[in-house]
PDB file of C-alpha atoms in Angstrom:
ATOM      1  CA  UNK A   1     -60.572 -82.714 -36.401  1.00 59.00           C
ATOM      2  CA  UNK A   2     -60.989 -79.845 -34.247  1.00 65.00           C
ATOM      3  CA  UNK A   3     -64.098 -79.679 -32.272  1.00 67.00           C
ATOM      4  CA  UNK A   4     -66.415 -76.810 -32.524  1.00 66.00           C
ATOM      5  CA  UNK A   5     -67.450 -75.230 -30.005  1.00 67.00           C
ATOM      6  CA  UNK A   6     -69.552 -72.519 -30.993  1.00 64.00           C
ATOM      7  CA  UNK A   7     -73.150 -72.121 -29.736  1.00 59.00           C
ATOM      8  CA  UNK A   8     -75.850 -71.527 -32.133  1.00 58.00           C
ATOM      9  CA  UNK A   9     -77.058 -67.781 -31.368  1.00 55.00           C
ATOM     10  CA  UNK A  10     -79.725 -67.419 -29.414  1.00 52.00           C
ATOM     11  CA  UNK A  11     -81.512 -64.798 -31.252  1.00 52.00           C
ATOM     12  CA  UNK A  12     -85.215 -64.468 -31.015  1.00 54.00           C
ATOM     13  CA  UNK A  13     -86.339 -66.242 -34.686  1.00 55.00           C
ATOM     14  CA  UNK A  14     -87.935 -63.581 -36.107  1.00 60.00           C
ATOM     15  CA  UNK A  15     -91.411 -64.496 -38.124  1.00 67.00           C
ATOM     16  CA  UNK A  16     -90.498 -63.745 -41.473  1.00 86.00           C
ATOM     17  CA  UNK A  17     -93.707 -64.210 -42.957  1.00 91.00           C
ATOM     18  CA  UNK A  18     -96.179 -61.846 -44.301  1.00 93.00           C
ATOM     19  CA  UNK A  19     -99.104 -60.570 -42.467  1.00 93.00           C
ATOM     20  CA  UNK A  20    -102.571 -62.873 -42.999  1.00 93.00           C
ATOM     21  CA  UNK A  21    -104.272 -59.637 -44.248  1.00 94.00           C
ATOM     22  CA  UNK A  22    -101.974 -59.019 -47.291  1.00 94.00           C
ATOM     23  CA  UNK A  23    -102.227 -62.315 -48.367  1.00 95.00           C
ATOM     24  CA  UNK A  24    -106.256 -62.198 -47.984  1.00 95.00           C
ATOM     25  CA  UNK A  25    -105.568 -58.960 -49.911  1.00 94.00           C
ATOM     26  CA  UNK A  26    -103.902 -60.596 -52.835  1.00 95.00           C
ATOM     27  CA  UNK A  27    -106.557 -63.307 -53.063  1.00 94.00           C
ATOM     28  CA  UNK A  28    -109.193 -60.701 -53.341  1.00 94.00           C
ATOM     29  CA  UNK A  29    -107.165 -58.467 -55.463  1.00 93.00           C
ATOM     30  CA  UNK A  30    -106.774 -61.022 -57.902  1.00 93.00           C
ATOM     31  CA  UNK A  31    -110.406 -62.539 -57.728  1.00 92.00           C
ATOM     32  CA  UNK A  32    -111.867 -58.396 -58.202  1.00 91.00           C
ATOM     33  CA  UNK A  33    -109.330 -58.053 -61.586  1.00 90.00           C
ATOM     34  CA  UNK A  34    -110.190 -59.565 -64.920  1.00 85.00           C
ATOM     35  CA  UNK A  35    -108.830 -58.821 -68.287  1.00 82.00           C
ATOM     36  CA  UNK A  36    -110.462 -57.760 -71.002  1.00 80.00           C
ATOM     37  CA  UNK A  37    -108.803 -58.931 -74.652  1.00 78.00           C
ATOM     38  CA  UNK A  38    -110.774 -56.086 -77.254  1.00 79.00           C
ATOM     39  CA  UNK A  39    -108.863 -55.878 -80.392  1.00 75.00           C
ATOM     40  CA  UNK A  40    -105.261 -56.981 -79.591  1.00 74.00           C
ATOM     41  CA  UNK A  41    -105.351 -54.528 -76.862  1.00 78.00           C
ATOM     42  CA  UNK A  42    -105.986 -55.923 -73.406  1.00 76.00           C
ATOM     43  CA  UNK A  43    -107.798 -54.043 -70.861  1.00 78.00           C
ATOM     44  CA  UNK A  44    -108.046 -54.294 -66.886  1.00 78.00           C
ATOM     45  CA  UNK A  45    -111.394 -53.653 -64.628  1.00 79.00           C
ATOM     46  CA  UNK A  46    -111.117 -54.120 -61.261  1.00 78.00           C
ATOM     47  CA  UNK A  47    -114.771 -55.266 -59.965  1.00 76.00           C
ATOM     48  CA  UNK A  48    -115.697 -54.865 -56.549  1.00 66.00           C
TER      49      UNK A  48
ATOM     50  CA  UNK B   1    -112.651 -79.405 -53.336  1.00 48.00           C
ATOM     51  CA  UNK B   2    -110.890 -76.271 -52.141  1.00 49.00           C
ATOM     52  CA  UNK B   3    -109.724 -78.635 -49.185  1.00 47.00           C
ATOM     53  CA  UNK B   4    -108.561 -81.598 -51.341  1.00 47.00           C
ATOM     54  CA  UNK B   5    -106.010 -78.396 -53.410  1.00 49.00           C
ATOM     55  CA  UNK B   6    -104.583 -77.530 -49.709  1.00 50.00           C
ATOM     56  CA  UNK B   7    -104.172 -81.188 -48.610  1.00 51.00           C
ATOM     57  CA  UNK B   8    -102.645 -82.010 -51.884  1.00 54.00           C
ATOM     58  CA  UNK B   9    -100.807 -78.710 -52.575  1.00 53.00           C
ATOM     59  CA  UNK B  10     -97.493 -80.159 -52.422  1.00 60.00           C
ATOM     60  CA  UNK B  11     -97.987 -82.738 -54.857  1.00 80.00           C
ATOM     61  CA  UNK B  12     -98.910 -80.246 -57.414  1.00 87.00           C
ATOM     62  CA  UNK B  13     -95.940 -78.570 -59.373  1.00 89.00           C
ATOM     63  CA  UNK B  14     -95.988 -74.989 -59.743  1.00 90.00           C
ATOM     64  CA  UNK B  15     -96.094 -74.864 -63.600  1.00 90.00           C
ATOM     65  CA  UNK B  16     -99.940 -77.105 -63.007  1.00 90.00           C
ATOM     66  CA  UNK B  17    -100.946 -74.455 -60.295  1.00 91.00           C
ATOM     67  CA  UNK B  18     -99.871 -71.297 -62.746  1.00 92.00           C
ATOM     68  CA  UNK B  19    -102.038 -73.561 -65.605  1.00 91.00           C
ATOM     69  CA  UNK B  20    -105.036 -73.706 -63.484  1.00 91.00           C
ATOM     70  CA  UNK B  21    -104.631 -70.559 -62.209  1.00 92.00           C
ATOM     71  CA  UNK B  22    -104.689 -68.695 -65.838  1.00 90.00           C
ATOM     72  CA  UNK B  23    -106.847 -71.286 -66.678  1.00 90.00           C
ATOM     73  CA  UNK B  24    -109.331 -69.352 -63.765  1.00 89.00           C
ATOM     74  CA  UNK B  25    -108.683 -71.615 -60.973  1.00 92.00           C
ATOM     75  CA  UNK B  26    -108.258 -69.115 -58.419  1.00 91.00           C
ATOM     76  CA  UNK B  27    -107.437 -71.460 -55.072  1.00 93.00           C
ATOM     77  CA  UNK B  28    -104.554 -72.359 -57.138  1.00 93.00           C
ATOM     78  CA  UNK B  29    -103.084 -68.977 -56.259  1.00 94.00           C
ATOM     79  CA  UNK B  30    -103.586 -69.166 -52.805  1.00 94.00           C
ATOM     80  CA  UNK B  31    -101.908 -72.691 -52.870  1.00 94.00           C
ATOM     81  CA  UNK B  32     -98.711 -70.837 -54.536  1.00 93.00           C
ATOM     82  CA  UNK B  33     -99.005 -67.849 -51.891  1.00 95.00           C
ATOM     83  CA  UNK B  34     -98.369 -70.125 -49.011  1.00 94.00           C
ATOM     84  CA  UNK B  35     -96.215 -71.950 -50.712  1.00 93.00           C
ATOM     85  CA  UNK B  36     -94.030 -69.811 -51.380  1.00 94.00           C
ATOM     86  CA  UNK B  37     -94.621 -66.664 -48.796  1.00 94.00           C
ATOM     87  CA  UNK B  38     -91.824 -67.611 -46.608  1.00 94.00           C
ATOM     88  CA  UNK B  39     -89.010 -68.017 -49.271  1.00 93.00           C
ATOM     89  CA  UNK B  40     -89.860 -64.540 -51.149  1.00 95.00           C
ATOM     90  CA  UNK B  41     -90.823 -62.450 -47.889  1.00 95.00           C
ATOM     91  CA  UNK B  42     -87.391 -63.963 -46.037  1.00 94.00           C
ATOM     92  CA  UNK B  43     -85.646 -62.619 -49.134  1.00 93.00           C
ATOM     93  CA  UNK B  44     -87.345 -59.297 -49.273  1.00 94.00           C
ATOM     94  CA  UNK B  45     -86.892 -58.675 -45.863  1.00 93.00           C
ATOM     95  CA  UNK B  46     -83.214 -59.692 -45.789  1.00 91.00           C
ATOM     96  CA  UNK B  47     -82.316 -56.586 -48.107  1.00 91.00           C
ATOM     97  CA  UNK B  48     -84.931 -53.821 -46.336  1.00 90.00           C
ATOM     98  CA  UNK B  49     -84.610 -54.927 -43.012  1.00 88.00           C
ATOM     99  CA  UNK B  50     -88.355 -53.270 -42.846  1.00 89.00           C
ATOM    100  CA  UNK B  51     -91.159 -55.152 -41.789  1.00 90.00           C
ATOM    101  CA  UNK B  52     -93.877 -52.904 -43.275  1.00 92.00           C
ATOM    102  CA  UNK B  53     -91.300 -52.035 -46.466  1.00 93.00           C
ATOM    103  CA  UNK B  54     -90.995 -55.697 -46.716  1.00 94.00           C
ATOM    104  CA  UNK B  55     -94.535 -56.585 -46.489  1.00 95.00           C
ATOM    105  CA  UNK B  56     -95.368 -53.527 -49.272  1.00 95.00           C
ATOM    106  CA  UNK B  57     -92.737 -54.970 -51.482  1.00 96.00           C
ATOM    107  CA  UNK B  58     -94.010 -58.810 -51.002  1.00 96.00           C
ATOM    108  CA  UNK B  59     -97.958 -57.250 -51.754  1.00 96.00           C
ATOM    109  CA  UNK B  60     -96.247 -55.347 -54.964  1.00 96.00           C
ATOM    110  CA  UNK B  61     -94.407 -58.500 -56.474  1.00 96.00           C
ATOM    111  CA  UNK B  62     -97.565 -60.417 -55.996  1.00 96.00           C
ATOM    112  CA  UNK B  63     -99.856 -58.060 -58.075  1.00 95.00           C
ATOM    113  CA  UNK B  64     -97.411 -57.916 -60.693  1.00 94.00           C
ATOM    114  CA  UNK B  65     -97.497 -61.562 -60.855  1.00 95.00           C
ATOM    115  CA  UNK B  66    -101.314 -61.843 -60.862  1.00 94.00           C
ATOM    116  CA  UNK B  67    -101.406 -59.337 -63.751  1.00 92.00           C
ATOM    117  CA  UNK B  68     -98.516 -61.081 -65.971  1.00 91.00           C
ATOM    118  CA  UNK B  69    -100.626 -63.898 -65.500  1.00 91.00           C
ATOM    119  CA  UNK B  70    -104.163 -62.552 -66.089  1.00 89.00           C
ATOM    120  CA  UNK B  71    -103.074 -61.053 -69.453  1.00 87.00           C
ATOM    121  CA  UNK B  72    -101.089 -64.155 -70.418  1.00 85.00           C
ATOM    122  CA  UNK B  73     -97.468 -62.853 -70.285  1.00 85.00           C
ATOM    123  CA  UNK B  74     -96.466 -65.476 -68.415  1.00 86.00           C
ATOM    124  CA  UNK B  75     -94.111 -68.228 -70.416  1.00 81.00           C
ATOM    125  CA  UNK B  76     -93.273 -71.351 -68.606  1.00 70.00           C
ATOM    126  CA  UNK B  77     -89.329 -70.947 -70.082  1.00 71.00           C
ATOM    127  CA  UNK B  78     -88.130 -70.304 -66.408  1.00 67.00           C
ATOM    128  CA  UNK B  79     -89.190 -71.793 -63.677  1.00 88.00           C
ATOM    129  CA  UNK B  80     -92.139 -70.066 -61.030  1.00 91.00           C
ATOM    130  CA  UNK B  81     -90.236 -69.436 -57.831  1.00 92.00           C
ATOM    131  CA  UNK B  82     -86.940 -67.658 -59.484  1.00 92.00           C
ATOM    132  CA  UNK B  83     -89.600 -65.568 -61.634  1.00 93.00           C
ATOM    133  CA  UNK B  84     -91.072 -64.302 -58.554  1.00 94.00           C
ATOM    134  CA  UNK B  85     -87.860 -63.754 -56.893  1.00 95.00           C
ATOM    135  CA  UNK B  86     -86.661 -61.824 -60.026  1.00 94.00           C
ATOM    136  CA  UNK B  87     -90.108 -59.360 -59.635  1.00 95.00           C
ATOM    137  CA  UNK B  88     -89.624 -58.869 -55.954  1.00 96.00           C
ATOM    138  CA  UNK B  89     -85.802 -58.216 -56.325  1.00 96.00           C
ATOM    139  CA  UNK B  90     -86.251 -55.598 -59.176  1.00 95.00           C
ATOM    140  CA  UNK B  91     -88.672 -54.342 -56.664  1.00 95.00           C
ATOM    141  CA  UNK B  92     -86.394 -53.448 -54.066  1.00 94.00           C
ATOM    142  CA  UNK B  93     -84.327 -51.725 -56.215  1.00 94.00           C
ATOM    143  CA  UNK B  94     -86.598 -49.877 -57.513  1.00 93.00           C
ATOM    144  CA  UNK B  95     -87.467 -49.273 -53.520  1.00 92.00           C
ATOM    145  CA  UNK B  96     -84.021 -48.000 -52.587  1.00 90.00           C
ATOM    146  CA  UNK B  97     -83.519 -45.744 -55.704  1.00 88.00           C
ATOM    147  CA  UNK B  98     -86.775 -44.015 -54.770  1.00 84.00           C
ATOM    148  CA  UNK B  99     -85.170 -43.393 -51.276  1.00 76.00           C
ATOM    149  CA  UNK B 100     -82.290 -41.992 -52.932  1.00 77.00           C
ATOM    150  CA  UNK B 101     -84.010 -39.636 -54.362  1.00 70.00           C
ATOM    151  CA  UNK B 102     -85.747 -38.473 -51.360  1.00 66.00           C
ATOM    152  CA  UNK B 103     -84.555 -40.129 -48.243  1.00 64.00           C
ATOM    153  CA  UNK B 104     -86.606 -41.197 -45.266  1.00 64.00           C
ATOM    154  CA  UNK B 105     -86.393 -40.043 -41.966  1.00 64.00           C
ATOM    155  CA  UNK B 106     -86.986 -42.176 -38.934  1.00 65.00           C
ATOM    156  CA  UNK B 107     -87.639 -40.489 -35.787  1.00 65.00           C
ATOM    157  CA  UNK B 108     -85.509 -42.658 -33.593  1.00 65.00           C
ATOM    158  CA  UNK B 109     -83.087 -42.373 -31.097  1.00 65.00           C
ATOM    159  CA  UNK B 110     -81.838 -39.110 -30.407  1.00 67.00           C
ATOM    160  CA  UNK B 111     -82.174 -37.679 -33.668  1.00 68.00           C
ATOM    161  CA  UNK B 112     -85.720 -35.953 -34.730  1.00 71.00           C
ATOM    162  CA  UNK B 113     -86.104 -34.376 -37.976  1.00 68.00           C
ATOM    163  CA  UNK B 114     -88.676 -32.143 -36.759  1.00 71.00           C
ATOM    164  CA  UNK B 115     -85.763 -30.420 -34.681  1.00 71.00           C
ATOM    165  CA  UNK B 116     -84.169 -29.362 -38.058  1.00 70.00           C
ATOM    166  CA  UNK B 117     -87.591 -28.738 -40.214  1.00 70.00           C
ATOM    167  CA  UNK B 118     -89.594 -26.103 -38.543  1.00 69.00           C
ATOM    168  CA  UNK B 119     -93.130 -25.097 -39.763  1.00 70.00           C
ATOM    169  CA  UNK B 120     -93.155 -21.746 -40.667  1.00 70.00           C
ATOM    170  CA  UNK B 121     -96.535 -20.789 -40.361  1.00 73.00           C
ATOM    171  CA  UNK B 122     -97.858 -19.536 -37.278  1.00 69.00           C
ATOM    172  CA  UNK B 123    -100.297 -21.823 -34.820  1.00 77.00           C
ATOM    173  CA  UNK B 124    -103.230 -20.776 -33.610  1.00 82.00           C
ATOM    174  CA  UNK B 125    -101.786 -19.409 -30.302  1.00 83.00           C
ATOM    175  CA  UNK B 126     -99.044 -17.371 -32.314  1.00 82.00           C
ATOM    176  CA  UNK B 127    -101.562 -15.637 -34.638  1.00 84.00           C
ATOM    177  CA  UNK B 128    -103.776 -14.457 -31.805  1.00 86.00           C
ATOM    178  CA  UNK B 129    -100.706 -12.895 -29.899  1.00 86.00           C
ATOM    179  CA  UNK B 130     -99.421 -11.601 -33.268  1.00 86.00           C
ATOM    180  CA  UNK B 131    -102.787 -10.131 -34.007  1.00 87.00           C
ATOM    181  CA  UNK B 132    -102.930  -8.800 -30.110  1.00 87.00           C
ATOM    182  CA  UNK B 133     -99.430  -7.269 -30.653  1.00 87.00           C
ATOM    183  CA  UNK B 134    -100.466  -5.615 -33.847  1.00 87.00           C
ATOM    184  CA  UNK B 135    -103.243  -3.614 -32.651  1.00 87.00           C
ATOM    185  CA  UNK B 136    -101.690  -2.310 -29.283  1.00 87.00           C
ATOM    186  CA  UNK B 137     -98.730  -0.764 -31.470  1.00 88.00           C
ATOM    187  CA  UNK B 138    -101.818   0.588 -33.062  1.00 88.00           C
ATOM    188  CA  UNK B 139    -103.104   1.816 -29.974  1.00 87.00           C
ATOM    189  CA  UNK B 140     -99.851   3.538 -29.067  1.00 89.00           C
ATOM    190  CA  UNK B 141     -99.032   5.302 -32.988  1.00 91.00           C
ATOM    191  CA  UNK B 142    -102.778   6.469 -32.328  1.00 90.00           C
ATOM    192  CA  UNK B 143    -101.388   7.991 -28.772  1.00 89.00           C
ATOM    193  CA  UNK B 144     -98.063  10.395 -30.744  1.00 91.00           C
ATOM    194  CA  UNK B 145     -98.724  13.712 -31.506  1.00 92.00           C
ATOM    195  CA  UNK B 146     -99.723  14.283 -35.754  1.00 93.00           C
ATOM    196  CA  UNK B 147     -96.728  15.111 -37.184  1.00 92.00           C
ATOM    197  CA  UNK B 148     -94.977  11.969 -35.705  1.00 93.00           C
ATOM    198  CA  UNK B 149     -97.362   9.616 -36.376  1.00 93.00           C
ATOM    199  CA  UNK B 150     -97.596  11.416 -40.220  1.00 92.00           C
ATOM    200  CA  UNK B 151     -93.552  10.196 -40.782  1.00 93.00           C
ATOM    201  CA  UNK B 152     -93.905   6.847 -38.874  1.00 92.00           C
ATOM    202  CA  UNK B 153     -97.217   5.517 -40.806  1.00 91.00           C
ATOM    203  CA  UNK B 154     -95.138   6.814 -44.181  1.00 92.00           C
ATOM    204  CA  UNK B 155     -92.176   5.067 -43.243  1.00 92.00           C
ATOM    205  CA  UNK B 156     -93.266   1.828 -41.594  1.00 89.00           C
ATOM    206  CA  UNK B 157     -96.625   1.114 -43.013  1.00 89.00           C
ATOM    207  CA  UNK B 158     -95.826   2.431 -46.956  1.00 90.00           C
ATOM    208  CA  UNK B 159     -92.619   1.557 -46.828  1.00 90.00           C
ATOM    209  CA  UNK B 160     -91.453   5.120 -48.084  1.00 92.00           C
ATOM    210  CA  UNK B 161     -88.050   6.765 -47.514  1.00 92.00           C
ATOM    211  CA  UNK B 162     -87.310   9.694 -45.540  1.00 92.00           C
ATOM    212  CA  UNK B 163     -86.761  11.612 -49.384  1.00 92.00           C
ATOM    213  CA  UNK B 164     -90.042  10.526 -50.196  1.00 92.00           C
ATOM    214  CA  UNK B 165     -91.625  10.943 -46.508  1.00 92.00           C
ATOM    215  CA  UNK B 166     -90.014  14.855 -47.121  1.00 92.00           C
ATOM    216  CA  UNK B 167     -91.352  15.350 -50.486  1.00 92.00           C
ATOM    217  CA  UNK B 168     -94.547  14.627 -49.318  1.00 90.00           C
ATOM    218  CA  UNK B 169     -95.055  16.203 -45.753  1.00 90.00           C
ATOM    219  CA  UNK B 170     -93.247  19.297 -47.543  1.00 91.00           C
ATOM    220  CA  UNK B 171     -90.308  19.272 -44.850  1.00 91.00           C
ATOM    221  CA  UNK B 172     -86.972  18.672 -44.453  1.00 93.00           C
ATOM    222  CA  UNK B 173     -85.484  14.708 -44.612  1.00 92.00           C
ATOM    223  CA  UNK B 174     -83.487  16.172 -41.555  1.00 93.00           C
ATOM    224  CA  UNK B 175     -87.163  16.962 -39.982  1.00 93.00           C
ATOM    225  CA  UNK B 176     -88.416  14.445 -40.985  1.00 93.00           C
ATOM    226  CA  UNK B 177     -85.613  11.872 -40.103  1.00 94.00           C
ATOM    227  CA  UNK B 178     -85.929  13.789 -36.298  1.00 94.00           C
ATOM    228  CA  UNK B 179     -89.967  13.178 -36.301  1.00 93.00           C
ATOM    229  CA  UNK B 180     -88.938   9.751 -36.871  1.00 93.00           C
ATOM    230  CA  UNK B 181     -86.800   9.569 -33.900  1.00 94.00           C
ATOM    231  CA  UNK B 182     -88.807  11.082 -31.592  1.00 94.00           C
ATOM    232  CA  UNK B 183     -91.775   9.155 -32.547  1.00 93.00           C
ATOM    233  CA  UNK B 184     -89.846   5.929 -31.693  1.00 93.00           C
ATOM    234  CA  UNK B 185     -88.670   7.948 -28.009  1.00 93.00           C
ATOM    235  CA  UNK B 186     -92.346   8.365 -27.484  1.00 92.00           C
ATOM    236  CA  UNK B 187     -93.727   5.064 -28.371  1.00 91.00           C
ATOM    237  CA  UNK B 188     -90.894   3.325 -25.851  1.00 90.00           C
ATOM    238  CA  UNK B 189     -91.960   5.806 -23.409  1.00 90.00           C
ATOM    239  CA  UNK B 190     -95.703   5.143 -23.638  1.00 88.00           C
ATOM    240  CA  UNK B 191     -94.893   1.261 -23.953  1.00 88.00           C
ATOM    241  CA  UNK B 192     -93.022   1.565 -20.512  1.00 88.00           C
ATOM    242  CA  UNK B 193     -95.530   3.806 -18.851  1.00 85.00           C
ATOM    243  CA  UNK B 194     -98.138   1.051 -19.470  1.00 80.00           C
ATOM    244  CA  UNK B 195     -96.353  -2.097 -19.218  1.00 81.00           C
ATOM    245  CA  UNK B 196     -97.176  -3.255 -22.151  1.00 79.00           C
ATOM    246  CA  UNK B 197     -95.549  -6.123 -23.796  1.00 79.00           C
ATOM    247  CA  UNK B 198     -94.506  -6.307 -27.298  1.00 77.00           C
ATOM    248  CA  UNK B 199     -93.347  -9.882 -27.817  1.00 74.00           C
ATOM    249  CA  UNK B 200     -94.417 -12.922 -30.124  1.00 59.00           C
TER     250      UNK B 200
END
């Protein structure tokens, strides 16, 4: 079996995650929005 | 209680967090957030290569989540994760045909855009030297004898031609096409005999 001899690459790891404000965004976002069922139709209010 | 979700978070499936979550238990959407942040923003990112595109894509797919699920779209056939991933990726499409149809710029490297686009309208500084300009050629029409400054206001100011400009001052276009010339003789020679400059 040959032997590898390849190095892993020593790129910078890159932090692939999203920023702590978007996901505080989204958690707001979806506390603020409630649907509103009124006669089949459905309705969205955003509430501060 | 909050705490005992996060501590326990990866006991939970996904399918019990979506059912508390429509069920109004909001921490439970937090719980799927970080759960799953990593996996969907890694995948956004790896087809954008755009932090801030990436991170408006990830925020996008995320509110269309929390509305399927607010108005009860949402059917458990599939699974949570490869929903998501299906929102975001339909996202970025929809992302890169936008750019098609009107393409982004990045100022970077040696290559500006605002090299090629100018702004047409004048700045401050150009409007005040155009204005200055303007009223010194005023100063000088105001300077050529009548008859001169009769054909040159006709001609330059109301745009009228010399058949016109002779129908009018009762002369000759010939005349009148000399008075022209000689008014232009005499404004270069008063422009030279007071230095004045004439540029924008």
């Amino acid at each position: 079996m040959a032997k590898l001899y390849s190095q892993k690459n020593p790129q910078k790891q890159i932090d692939l995650n999203p920023k702590d404000e978007t996901i505080q965004f989204l958690l707001d976002y979806s506390k603020a929005l409630s649907v509103i069922n009124c006669n089949k139709m459905k309705f969205e209010a955003l509430l501060n | 209680m909050f705490k005992v979700i996060i501590m326990r978070n990866e006991l939970i499936t996904d399918a019990t967090l979506v059912c508390n979550y429509i069920n109004g238990d909001e921490p439970a959407l937090e719980v799927l957030i970080i759960r799953h942040k990593q996996r969907i923003y890694s995948f956004i990112y790896s087809k954008v290569y755009d932090k801030d595109v990436a991170e408006d894509i990830f925020q996008d797919t995320f509110i269309k989540v929390i509305k399927t699920l607010k108005r009860g779209k949402y059917n458990e056939e599939g699974k949570f994760l490869p929903w998501v991933m299906r929102i975001a990726h339909n996202l970025v499409i929809d992302h890169f045909r936008k750019n098609t149809r009107m393409p982004k710029f990045s100022n970077t490297g040696d290559f500006n855009i605002f090299s090629v686009l100018s702004d047409s309208t004048l700045d401050a500084e150009k409007s005040i030297i155009k204005e200055q300009v303007e009223s010194d050629i005023r100063k000088v029409i105001e300077e050529l004898p009548e008859d001169q400054k009769e054909v040159l206001m006709m001609r330059m100011y109301r745009d009228m031609s010399f058949k016109e400009i002779s129908d009018n001052t009762g002369v000759s276009i010939n005349t009148a096409l000399g008075r022209m010339r000689y008014a232009l003789i005499n404004m270069r020679k008063i422009i030279d005999k007071h230095n004045i400059i004439l540029t924008n």
